[in-house]
Every structure is written in structure tokens, then in C-alpha cells.
Tab-separated table of C-alpha atoms in Angstrom:
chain	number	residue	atom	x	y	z
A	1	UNK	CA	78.968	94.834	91.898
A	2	UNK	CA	75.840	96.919	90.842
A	3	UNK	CA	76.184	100.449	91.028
A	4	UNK	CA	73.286	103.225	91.572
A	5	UNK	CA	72.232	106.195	88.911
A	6	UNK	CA	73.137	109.409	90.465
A	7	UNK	CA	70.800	111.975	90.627
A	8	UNK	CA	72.306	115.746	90.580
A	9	UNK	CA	72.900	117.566	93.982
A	10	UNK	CA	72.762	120.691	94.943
A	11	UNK	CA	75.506	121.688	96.704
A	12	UNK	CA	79.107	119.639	96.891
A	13	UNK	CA	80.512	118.408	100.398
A	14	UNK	CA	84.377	118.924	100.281
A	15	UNK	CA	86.429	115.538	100.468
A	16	UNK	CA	88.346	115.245	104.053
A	17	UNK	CA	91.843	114.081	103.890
A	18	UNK	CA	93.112	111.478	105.726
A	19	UNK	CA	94.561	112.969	109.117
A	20	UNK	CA	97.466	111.643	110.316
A	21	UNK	CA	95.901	110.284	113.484
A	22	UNK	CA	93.608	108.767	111.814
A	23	UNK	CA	96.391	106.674	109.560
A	24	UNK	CA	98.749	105.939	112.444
A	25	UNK	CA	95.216	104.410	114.496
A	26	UNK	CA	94.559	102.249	111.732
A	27	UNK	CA	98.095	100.524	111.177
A	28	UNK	CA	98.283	98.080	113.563
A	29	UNK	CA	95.039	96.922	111.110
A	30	UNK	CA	96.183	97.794	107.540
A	31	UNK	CA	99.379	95.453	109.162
A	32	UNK	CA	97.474	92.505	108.788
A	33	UNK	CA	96.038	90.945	105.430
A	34	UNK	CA	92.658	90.653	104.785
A	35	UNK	CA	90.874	87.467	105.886
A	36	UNK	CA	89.109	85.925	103.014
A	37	UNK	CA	85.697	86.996	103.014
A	38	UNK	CA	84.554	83.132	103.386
A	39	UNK	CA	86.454	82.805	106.532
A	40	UNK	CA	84.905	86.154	108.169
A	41	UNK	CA	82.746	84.649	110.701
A	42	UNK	CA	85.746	83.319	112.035
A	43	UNK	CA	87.730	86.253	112.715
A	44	UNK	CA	87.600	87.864	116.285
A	45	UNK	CA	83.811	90.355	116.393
A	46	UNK	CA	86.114	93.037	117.040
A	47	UNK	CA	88.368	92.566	114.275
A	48	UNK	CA	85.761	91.569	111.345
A	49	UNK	CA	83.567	95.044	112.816
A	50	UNK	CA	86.593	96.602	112.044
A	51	UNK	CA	87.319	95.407	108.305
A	52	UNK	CA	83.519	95.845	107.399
A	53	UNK	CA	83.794	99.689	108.531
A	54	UNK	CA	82.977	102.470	105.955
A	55	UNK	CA	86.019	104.195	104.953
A	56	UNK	CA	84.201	106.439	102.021
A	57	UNK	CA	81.335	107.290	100.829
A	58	UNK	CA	81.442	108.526	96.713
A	59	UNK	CA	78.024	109.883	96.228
A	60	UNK	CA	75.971	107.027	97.618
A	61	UNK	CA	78.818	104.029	97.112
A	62	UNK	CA	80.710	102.662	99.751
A	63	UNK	CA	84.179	101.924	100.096
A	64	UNK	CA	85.206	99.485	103.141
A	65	UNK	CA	88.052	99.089	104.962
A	66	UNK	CA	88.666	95.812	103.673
A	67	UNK	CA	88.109	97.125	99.861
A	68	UNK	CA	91.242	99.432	100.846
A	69	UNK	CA	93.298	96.286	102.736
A	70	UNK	CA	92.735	93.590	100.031
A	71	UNK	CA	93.493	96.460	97.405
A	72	UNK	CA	96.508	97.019	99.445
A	73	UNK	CA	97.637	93.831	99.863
A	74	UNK	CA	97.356	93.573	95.470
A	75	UNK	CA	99.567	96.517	95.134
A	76	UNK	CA	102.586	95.241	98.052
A	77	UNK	CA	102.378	91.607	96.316
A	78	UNK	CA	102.447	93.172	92.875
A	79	UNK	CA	105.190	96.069	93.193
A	80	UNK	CA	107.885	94.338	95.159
A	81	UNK	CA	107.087	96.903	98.047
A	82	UNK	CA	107.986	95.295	101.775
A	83	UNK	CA	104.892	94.312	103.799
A	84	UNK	CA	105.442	96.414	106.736
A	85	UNK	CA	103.238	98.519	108.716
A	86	UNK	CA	105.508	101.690	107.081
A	87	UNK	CA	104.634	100.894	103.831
A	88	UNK	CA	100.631	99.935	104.385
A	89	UNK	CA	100.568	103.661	106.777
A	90	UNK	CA	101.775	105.167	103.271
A	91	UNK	CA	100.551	103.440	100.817
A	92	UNK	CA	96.737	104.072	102.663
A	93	UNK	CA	96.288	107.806	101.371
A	94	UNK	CA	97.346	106.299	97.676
A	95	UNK	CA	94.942	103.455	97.528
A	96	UNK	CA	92.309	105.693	98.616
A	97	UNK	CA	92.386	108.006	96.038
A	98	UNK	CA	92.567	105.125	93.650
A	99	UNK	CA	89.623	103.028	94.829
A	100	UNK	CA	87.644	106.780	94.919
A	101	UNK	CA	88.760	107.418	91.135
A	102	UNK	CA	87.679	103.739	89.747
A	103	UNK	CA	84.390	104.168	91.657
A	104	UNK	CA	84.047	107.605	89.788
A	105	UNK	CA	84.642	106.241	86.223
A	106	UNK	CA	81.986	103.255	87.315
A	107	UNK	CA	79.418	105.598	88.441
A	108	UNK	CA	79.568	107.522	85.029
A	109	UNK	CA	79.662	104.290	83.064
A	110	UNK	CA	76.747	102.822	84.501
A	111	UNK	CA	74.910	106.957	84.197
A	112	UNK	CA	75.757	106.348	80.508
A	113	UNK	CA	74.231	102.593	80.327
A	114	UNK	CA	77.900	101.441	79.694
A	115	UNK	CA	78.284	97.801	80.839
A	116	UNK	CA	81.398	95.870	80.889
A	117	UNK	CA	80.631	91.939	79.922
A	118	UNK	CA	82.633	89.181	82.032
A	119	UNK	CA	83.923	88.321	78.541
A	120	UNK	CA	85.572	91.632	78.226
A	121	UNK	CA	86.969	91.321	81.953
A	122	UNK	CA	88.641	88.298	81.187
A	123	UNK	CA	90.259	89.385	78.195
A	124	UNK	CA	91.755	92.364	80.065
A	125	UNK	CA	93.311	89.739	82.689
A	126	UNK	CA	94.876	88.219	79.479
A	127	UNK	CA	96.378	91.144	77.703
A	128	UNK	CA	97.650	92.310	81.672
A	129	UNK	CA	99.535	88.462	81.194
A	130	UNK	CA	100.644	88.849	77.832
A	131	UNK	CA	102.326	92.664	78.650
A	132	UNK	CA	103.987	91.023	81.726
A	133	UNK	CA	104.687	87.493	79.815
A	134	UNK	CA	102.506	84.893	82.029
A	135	UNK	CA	100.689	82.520	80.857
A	136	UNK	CA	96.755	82.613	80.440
A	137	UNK	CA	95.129	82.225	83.579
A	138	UNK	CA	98.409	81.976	86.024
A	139	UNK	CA	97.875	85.778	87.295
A	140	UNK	CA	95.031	85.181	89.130
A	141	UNK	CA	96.253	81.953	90.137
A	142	UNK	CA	99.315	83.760	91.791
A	143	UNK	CA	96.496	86.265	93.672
A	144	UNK	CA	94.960	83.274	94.704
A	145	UNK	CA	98.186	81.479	96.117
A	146	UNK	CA	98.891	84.995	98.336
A	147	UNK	CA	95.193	84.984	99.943
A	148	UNK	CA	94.236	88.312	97.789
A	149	UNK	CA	90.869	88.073	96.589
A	150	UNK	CA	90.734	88.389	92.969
A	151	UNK	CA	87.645	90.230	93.087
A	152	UNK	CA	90.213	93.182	93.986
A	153	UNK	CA	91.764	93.454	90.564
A	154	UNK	CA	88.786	92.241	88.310
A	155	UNK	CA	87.214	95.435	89.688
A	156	UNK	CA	90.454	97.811	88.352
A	157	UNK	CA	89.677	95.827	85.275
A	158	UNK	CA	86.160	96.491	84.970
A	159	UNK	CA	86.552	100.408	86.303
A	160	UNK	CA	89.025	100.968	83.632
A	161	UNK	CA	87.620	99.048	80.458
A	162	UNK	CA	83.977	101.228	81.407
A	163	UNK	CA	86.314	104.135	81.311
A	164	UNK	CA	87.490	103.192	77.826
A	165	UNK	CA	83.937	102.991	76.508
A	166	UNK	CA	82.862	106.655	78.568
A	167	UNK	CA	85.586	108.121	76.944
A	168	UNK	CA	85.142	106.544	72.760
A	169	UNK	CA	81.370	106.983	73.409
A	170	UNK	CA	80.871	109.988	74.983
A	171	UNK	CA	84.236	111.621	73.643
A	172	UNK	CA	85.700	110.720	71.372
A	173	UNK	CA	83.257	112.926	68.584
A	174	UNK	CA	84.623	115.585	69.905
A	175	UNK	CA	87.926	115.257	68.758
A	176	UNK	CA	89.193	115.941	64.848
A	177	UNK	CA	92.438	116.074	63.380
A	178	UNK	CA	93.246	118.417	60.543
A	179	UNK	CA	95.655	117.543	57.855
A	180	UNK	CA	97.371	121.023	58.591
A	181	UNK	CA	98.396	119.443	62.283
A	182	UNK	CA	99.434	116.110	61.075
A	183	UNK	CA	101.631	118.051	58.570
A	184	UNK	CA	102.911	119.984	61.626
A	185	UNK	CA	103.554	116.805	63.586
A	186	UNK	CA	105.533	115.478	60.519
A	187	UNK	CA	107.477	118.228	60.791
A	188	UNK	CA	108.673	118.205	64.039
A	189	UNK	CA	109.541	114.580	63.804
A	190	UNK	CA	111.516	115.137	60.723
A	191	UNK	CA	112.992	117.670	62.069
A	192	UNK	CA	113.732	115.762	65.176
A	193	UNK	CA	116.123	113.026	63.352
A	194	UNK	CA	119.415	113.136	64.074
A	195	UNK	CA	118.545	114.999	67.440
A	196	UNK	CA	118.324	112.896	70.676
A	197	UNK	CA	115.543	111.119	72.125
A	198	UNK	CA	114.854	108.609	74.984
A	199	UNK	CA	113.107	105.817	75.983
A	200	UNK	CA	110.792	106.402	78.684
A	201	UNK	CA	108.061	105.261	80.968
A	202	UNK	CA	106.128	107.579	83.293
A	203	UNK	CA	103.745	107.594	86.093
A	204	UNK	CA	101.696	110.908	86.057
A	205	UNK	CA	99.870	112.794	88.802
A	206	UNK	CA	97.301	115.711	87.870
A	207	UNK	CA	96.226	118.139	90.054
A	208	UNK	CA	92.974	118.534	89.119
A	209	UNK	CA	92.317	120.902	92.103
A	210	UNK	CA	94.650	123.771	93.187
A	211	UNK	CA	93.741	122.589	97.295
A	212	UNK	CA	95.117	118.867	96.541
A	213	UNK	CA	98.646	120.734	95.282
A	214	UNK	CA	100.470	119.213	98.402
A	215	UNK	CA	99.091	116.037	98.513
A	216	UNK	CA	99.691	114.927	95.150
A	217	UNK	CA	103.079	116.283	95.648
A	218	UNK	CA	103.367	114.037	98.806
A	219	UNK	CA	102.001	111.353	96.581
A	220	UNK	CA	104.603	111.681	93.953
A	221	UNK	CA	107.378	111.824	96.574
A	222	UNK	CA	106.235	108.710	97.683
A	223	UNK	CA	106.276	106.658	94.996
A	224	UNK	CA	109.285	108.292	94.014
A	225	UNK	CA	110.905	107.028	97.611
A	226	UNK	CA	109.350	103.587	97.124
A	227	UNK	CA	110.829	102.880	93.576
A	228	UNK	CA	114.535	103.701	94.535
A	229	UNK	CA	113.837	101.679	97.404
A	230	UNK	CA	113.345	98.612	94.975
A	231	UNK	CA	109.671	99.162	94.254
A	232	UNK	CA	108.594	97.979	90.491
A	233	UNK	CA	108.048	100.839	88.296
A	234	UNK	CA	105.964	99.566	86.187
A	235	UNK	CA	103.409	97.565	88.658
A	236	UNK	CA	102.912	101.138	90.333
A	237	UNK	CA	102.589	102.720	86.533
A	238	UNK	CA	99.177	100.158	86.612
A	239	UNK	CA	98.168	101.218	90.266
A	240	UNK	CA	98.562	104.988	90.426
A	241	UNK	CA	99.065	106.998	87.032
A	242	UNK	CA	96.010	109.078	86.065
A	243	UNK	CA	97.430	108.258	82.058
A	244	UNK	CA	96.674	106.047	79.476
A	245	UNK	CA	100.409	104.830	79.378
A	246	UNK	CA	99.194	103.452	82.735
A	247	UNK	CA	97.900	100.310	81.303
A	248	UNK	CA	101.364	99.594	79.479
A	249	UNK	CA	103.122	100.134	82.978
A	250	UNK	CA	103.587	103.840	81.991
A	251	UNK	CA	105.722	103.091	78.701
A	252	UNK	CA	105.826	105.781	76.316
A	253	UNK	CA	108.417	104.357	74.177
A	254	UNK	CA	110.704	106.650	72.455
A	255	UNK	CA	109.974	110.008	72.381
A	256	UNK	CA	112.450	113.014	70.440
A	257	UNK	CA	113.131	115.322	73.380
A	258	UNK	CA	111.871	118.376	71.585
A	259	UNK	CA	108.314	116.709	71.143
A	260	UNK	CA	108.441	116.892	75.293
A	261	UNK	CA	107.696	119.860	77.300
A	262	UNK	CA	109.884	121.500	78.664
A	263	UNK	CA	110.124	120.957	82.121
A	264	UNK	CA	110.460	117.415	80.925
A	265	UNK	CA	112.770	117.841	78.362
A	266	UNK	CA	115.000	119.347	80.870
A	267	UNK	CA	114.720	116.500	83.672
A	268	UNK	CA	115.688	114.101	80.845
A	269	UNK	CA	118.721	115.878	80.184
A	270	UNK	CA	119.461	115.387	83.463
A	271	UNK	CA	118.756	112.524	84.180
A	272	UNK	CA	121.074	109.480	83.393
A	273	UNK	CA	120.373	106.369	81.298
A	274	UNK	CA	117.652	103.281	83.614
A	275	UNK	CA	117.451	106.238	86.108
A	276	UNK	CA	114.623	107.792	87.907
A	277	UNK	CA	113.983	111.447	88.018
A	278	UNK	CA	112.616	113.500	90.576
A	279	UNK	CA	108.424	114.183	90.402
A	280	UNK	CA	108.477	117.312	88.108
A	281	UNK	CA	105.832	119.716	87.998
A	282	UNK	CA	104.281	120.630	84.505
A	283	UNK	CA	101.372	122.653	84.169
A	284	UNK	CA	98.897	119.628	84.578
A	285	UNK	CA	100.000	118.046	87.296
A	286	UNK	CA	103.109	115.509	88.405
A	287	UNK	CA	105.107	113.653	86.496
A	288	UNK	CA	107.755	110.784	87.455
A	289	UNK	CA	109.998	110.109	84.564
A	290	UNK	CA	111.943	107.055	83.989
A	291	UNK	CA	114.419	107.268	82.093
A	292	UNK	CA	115.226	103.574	80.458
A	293	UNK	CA	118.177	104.585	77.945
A	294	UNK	CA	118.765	107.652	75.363
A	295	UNK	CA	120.015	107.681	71.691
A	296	UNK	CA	119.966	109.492	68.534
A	297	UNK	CA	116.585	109.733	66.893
A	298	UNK	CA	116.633	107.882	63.516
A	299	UNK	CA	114.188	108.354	60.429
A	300	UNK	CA	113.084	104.179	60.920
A	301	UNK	CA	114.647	102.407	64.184
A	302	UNK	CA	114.528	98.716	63.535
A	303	UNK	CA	112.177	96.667	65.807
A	304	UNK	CA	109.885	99.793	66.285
A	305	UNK	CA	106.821	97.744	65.268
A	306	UNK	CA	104.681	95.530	67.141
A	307	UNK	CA	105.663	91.760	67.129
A	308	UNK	CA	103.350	88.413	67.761
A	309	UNK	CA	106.332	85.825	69.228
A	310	UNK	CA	105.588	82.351	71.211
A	311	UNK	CA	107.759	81.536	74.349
A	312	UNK	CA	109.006	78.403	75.521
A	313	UNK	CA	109.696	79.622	79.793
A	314	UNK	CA	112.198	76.834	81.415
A	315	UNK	CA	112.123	78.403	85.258
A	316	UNK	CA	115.331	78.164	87.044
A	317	UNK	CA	113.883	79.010	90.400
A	318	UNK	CA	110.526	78.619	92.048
A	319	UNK	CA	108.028	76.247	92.946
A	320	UNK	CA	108.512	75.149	89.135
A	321	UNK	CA	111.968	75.197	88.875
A	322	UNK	CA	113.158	72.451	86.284
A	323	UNK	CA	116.342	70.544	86.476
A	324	UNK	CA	119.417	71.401	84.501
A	325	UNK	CA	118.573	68.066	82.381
A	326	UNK	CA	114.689	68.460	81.813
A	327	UNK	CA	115.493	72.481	80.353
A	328	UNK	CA	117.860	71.023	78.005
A	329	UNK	CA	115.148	68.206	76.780
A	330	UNK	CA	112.746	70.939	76.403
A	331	UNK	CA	115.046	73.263	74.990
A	332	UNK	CA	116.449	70.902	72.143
A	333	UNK	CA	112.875	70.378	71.134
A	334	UNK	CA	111.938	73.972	70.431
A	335	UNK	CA	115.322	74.450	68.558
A	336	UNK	CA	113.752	71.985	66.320
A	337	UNK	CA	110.576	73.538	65.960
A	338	UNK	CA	109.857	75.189	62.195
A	339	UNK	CA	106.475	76.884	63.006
A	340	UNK	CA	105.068	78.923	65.498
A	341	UNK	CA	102.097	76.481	65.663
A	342	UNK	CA	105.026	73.475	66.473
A	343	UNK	CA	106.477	75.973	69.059
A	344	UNK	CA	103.278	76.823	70.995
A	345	UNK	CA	102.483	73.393	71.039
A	346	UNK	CA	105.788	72.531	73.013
A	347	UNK	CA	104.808	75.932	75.415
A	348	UNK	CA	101.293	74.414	76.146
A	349	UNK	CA	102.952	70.619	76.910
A	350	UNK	CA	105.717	72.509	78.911
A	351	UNK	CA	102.950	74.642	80.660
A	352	UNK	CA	105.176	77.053	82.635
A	353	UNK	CA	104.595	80.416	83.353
A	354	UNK	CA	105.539	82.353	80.950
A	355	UNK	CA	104.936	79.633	78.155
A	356	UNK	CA	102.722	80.702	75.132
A	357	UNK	CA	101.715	82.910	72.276
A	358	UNK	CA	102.376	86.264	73.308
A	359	UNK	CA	101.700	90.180	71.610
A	360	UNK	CA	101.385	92.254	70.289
A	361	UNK	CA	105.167	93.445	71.523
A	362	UNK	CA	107.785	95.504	70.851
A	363	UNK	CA	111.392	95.599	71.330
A	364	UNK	CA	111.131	97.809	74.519
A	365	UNK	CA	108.602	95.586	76.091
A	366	UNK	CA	111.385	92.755	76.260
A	367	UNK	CA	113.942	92.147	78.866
A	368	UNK	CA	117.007	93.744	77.238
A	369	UNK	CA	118.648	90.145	76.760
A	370	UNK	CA	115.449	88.781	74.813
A	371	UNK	CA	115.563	91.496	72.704
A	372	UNK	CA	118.953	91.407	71.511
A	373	UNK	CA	118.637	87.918	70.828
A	374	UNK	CA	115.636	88.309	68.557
A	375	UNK	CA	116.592	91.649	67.096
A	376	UNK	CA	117.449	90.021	63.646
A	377	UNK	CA	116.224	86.825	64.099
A	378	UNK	CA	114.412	85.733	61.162
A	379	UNK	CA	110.429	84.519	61.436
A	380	UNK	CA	109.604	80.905	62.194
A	381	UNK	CA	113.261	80.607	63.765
A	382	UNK	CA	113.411	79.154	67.159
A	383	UNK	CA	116.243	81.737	69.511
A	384	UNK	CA	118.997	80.614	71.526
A	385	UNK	CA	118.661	79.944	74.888
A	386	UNK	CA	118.289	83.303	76.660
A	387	UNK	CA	118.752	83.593	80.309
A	388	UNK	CA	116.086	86.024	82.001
A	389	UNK	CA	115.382	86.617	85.501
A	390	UNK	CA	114.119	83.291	87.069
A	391	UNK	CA	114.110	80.865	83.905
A	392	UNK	CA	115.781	80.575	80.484
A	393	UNK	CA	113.633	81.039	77.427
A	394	UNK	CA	113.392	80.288	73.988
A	395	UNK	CA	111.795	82.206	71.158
A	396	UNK	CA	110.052	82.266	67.901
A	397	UNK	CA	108.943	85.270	66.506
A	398	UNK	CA	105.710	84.976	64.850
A	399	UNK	CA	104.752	88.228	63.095
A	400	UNK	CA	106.548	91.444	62.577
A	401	UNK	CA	105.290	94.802	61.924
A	402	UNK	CA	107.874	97.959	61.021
A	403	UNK	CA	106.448	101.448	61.409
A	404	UNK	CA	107.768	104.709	60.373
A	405	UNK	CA	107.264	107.593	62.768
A	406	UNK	CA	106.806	109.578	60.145
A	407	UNK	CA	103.821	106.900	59.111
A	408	UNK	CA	100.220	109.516	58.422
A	409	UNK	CA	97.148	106.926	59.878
A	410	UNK	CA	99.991	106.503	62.676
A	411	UNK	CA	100.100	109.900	63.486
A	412	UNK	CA	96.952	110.540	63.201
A	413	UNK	CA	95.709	107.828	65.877
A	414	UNK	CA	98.435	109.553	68.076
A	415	UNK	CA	96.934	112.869	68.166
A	416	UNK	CA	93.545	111.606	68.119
A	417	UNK	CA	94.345	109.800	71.551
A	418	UNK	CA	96.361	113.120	72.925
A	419	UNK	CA	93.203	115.339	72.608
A	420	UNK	CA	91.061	112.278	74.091
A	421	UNK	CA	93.298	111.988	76.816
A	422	UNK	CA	92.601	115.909	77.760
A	423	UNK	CA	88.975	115.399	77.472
A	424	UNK	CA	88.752	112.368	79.720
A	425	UNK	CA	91.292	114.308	82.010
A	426	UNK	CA	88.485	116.907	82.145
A	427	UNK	CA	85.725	114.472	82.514
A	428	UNK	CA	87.506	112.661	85.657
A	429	UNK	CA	88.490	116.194	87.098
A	430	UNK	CA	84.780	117.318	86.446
A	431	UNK	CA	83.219	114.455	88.356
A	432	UNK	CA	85.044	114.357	91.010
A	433	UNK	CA	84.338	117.637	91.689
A	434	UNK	CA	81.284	117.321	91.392
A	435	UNK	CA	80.869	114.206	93.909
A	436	UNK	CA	80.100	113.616	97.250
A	437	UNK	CA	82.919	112.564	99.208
A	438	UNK	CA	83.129	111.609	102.412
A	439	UNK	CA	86.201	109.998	103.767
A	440	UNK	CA	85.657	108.439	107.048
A	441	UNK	CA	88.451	107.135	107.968
């Protein structure tokens, strides 16, 4: 997709939100999935008129009804949501916004002369399997097996690796760290041991205009509803936080609660171990705090640093669901296995999803059974058999890195990205205020 260069205007039409008329006429529509775009001459005139419809206009881009369905139809198959004409009516204002934003950060990469290569693309679609343990190439395979174009996510892909290079090229000069704050940060960290902390993940919401306070609130109450419901947290982290956690599924890691603000600090307190909290309001925005587990905050925690491991997946359910026998053959092979090169071999024979060289990871990125059993496990050492959801797996671990928090480059880079993370804040907040928005629908 080629994008125009924007020229400046002169005065600013105000975006329209979507009226609930308008959102309960379209549901009988967003109900059904989108029709692959090779098979639109046979849908009904009517109908295909319908899909092709402008639903926005950002500055002089389109976005079509069927960008918003297919998108759709990527965040239901991807989040565990139900595929009902309830969720689609509610999920509408959400994708919006989104498909608005990623047109916004293309617009300003292609202003810049910022392109994104296809080579770059495709090794975004692998880190997205690696985070979320698939195999190379089997994500898009699944979009393809659900009738969701894959054109859909390749563009999230592209919007938000252009974003990356707006915000190092354009930004990131702006931003210094002095050794008087890293000192300060030390500080607080040191004195944070001893003191509690939690692991978290987050989706956040800013409010980048003081007229959009109630609908991101309605947002956030939203996604709040549809994760308790059984939504997965971390597939609408990727769709809807406005944060660079967003791209981890909105993991933060461990975090002291006094490092937090406030407002936060206080809903963790409240809020119990693998529980969600409520949206809380900060002075930015909206933020949706989950709350994975809580202990107290050591100098070094052991398995803090990143970790290059190989998986060998045996599915126990599914299309490729092996027989008891067959995992046991495969199984006994890896437990054999001295190398990491010997084990990936057996994960590319096997070819499961799942199966492979996988990293960089940490401890928290691992289903809490995986982890455990590789918590101490020495390198070049096949694992047990671990039972996960939907196969058994066995693991080498390749490459491990410790970290101290206390570490100076380390805290460094983590300041450096906090004051980037304002700026490009400001930067998306800017432009879309700035834009022409029309919202048709």
C-alpha cells in the first residue's frame, strides 16, 4: 500500500464518533466475515457495495469497511473473544481508532522518507512467533486456515516497525541521560530491595484529548469486560495499547512498587496475584493492570536475563495431535540430544508448531510449568517432559544471560526508552490532532 505526502492544512475538521445508530445499522454486516477479496465478484452487488464503503477518511487515506471487518475478524480469532454480533458492535469503535492510529504513524513515515522493506516485515512476523512460541511461518498459515487475509496484520507490522524508525530517527536525539539520573535510578532500586514488587503486564489508553475522556474510558471498560469474560490479555496488549510494552503483549516484567505511580501502586496493592484490575486513571491516560504474581524485590532474581532455548512441541490436541506412542519416540530422542544444534534438528524433522529455536526469552515469558522446569537446568541439557496447554514439550536451553537491575548501560537504555516513549506519545497526539478525520460510518 502506497501512501500520499501530506501537504499542511489550514484549518482541522473535528473527528465524528461513531453514533450508536450508526453501529447497531452496521451489525447485521460486521456479523459476517469478510469474503476474500478474490471471491468479491461473487458476493451479492448489494453486499460487496457494502464492504467496499468508506468508513474514514485520515487526511486523504481511506479506510473501508472491509479494512475494519477483516481487521476485526484478526483480533476475535486472535484474542479468544466469541464471534457474535455483541462483540463485532463493540469491538467496531476499538478497531477504528486502531486502523486511524497505524494510518497516522504511516503517513508520517512515508513524510519522513521512512520505508519499511518486505525483509523487515517478515522478520517482525517471526519475532511475533517466537514471543508466542510458533514455529516460523505457521502464524500466517493459521490466518490463512480462518479466511483472514494476511494482508490485515502485515499492515500492523509495517505501521508499527515505520513507527520505530519515526521515533529513533526523528527522536530519539532529543533524548540524553545524565549520570546524575542514572545515579538517582540506582538509588531507588537499591533502595527498593527487600520491598515488594510485582510482575505485571498492561494495556494503556492515553487521552491525548480532554473531548475523547469518555470514550477512552468506554474503551478501557471494554476491554476490561472482555478479558474477565475469557478474552486473551495479551493478544489485546498487541491490538489496542498505545505503549511500547504493546509489542511484548503489554509485559513489563517486574517492577518495585515504589518505581510505579501512584495511582498504580495503589491498584496493585489491591489487586490479588493473576488478577485484573479495574482501568485506572493516571495523569496520561488509562491504564489496565494485570497483575501476574507479587514478591519481594531481590538485589539479582535468578532467570532475570534473556534466554535463547530450542523446543521440541509434541501436540496433544488438534489437527496435529500425535499419538501417545509417536510423543514418546520423539520425546526419547531429544532426551538424548547433547547440543542445541542436535535438538533443533529433531524440532525441524518433528515440524510441529511450536518446534524450533526460540528467543530471546525470559522466565516470565514461559508458561509457569516450562519455567520451573528449566529454572536450573543446566545448558545443552534436554528438560523433562513438560505438559503445556495443547502438547507436551521438551527443552534445551541454549544461551543464558543474568542481569542485575542495578546493571548502568541497563539502566541507561531504560530511561533512554521512557523519555522516547513521551516524545513519540507527543508526536502521535500531535498528528492526530492535526489530521483530517472524517469518520463515515
Amino acid at each position: 500500500m502506497t501512501f500520499s505526502i501530506r501537504t499542511a492544512h489550514p484549518t482541522r475538521r473535528p473527528a465524528r464518533r461513531i453514533a450508536a445508530a450508526s453501529a447497531l445499522a452496521l451489525a447485521a454486516l460486521l456479523a459476517a466475515p469478510v469474503m476474500p477479496a478474490g471471491n468479491a465478484l461473487l458476493a451479492p452487488p448489494a453486499a460487496a457495495q457494502s464492504i467496499q464503503r468508506i468508513a474514514a477518511v485520515v487526511n486523504d487515506d481511506v479506510i473501508s469497511l472491509r479494512d475494519i471487518i477483516a481487521r476485526m475478524d484478526f483480533v476475535i480469532a486472535t484474542s479468544n473473544l466469541p464471534d457474535s454480533q455483541e462483540t463485532r458492535q463493540r469491538l467496531l469503535p476499538q478497531v477504528l481508532q486502531g486502523l486511524i492510529l497505524e494510518t497516522l504513524k504511516l503517513q508520517e513515515a512515508e513524510r519522513l522518507g521512512i520505508q519499511v522493506s518486505d525483509s523487515e516485515i517478515a522478520e517482525g512476523i517471526r519475532q511475533v512467533e517466537s514471543r508466542n512460541r510458533m514455529a516460523p511461518g505457521t502464524f500466517l498459515q493459521s490466518l490463512q486456515g480462518r479466511g483472514i487475509p494476511t494482508s490485515t496484520f502485515e499492515r500492523q507490522v509495517r505501521a508499527e516497525i515505520a513507527w520505530i524508525k519515526v521515533v529513533r530517527s526523528s527522536l530519539s536525539g532529543q533524548v540524553t541521560v545524565s549520570d546524575t539520573e542514572i545515579e538517582a535510578r540506582q538509588d531507588q532500586l537499591q533502595q527498593a530491595i527487600g520491598k515488594p514488587e510485582a510482575l505485571l503486564a498492561q494495556i494503556y489508553l492515553p487521552v491525548d484529548d480532554p473531548l475523547r475522556e469518555a470514550e477512552v474510558r468506554d474503551a478501557a471498560d471494554r476491554l476490561v469486560s472482555q478479558i474477565r469474560g475469557g478474552a486473551n490479555f495479551a493478544a489485546l496488549a498487541q491490538q489496542f495499547s498505545q505503549d511500547p510494552t504493546a509489542a511484548k503483549g503489554g509485559d513489563m516484567g517486574w517492577a518495585p512498587l515504589s518505581t510505579l505511580e501512584p495511582e498504580l501502586r495503589e491498584a496493585v496493592t489491591a489487586t490479588e496475584g493473576n488478577r485484573l484490575s479495574d482501568p485506572v486513571r493516571t495523569a496520561a491516560g488509562y491504564t489496565i493492570l494485570l497483575v501476574r504474581d507479587k514478591r519481594v524485590a531481590g538485589e539479582q532474581q535468578a532467570g532475570s536475563g534473556a534466554m535463547q532455548i530450542v523446543q521440541v512441541s509434541l501436540p496433544t490436541t488438534g489437527a496435529r495431535a500425535m499419538a501417545a506412542e509417536q510423543r514418546a519416540a520423539v520425546a526419547q530422542r531429544a532426551a538424548a540430544a547433547t547440543t542445541c544444534d542436535a535438538m533443533a534438528a529433531i524440532a525441524t524433522e518433528v515440524g510441529t508448531p511450536g518446534s524450533g529455536r526460540l528467543g530471546p526469552l525470559t522466565m516470565t515469558d514461559l508458561p509457569p510449568a516450562l519455567a520451573t522446569a528449566i529454572r536450573d537446568l543446566p545448558l545443552n541439557t534436554p528438560s523433562r517432559v513438560v505438559p503445556v496447554p495443547g502438547a507436551e514439550v521438551v527443552v534445551m536451553v541454549c544461551e543464558r544471560e543474568e542481569s542485575s537491575a542495578l546493571d548502568e548501560d541497563k539502566i541507561r537504555r531504560e530511561i533512554e526508552t521512557e523519555k522516547l516513549e513521551v516524545l513519540a506519545q507527543r508526536r502521535l497526539r500531535d498528528l492526530r490532532r492535526a489530521a483530517l478525520i472524517d469518520i463515515r460510518l
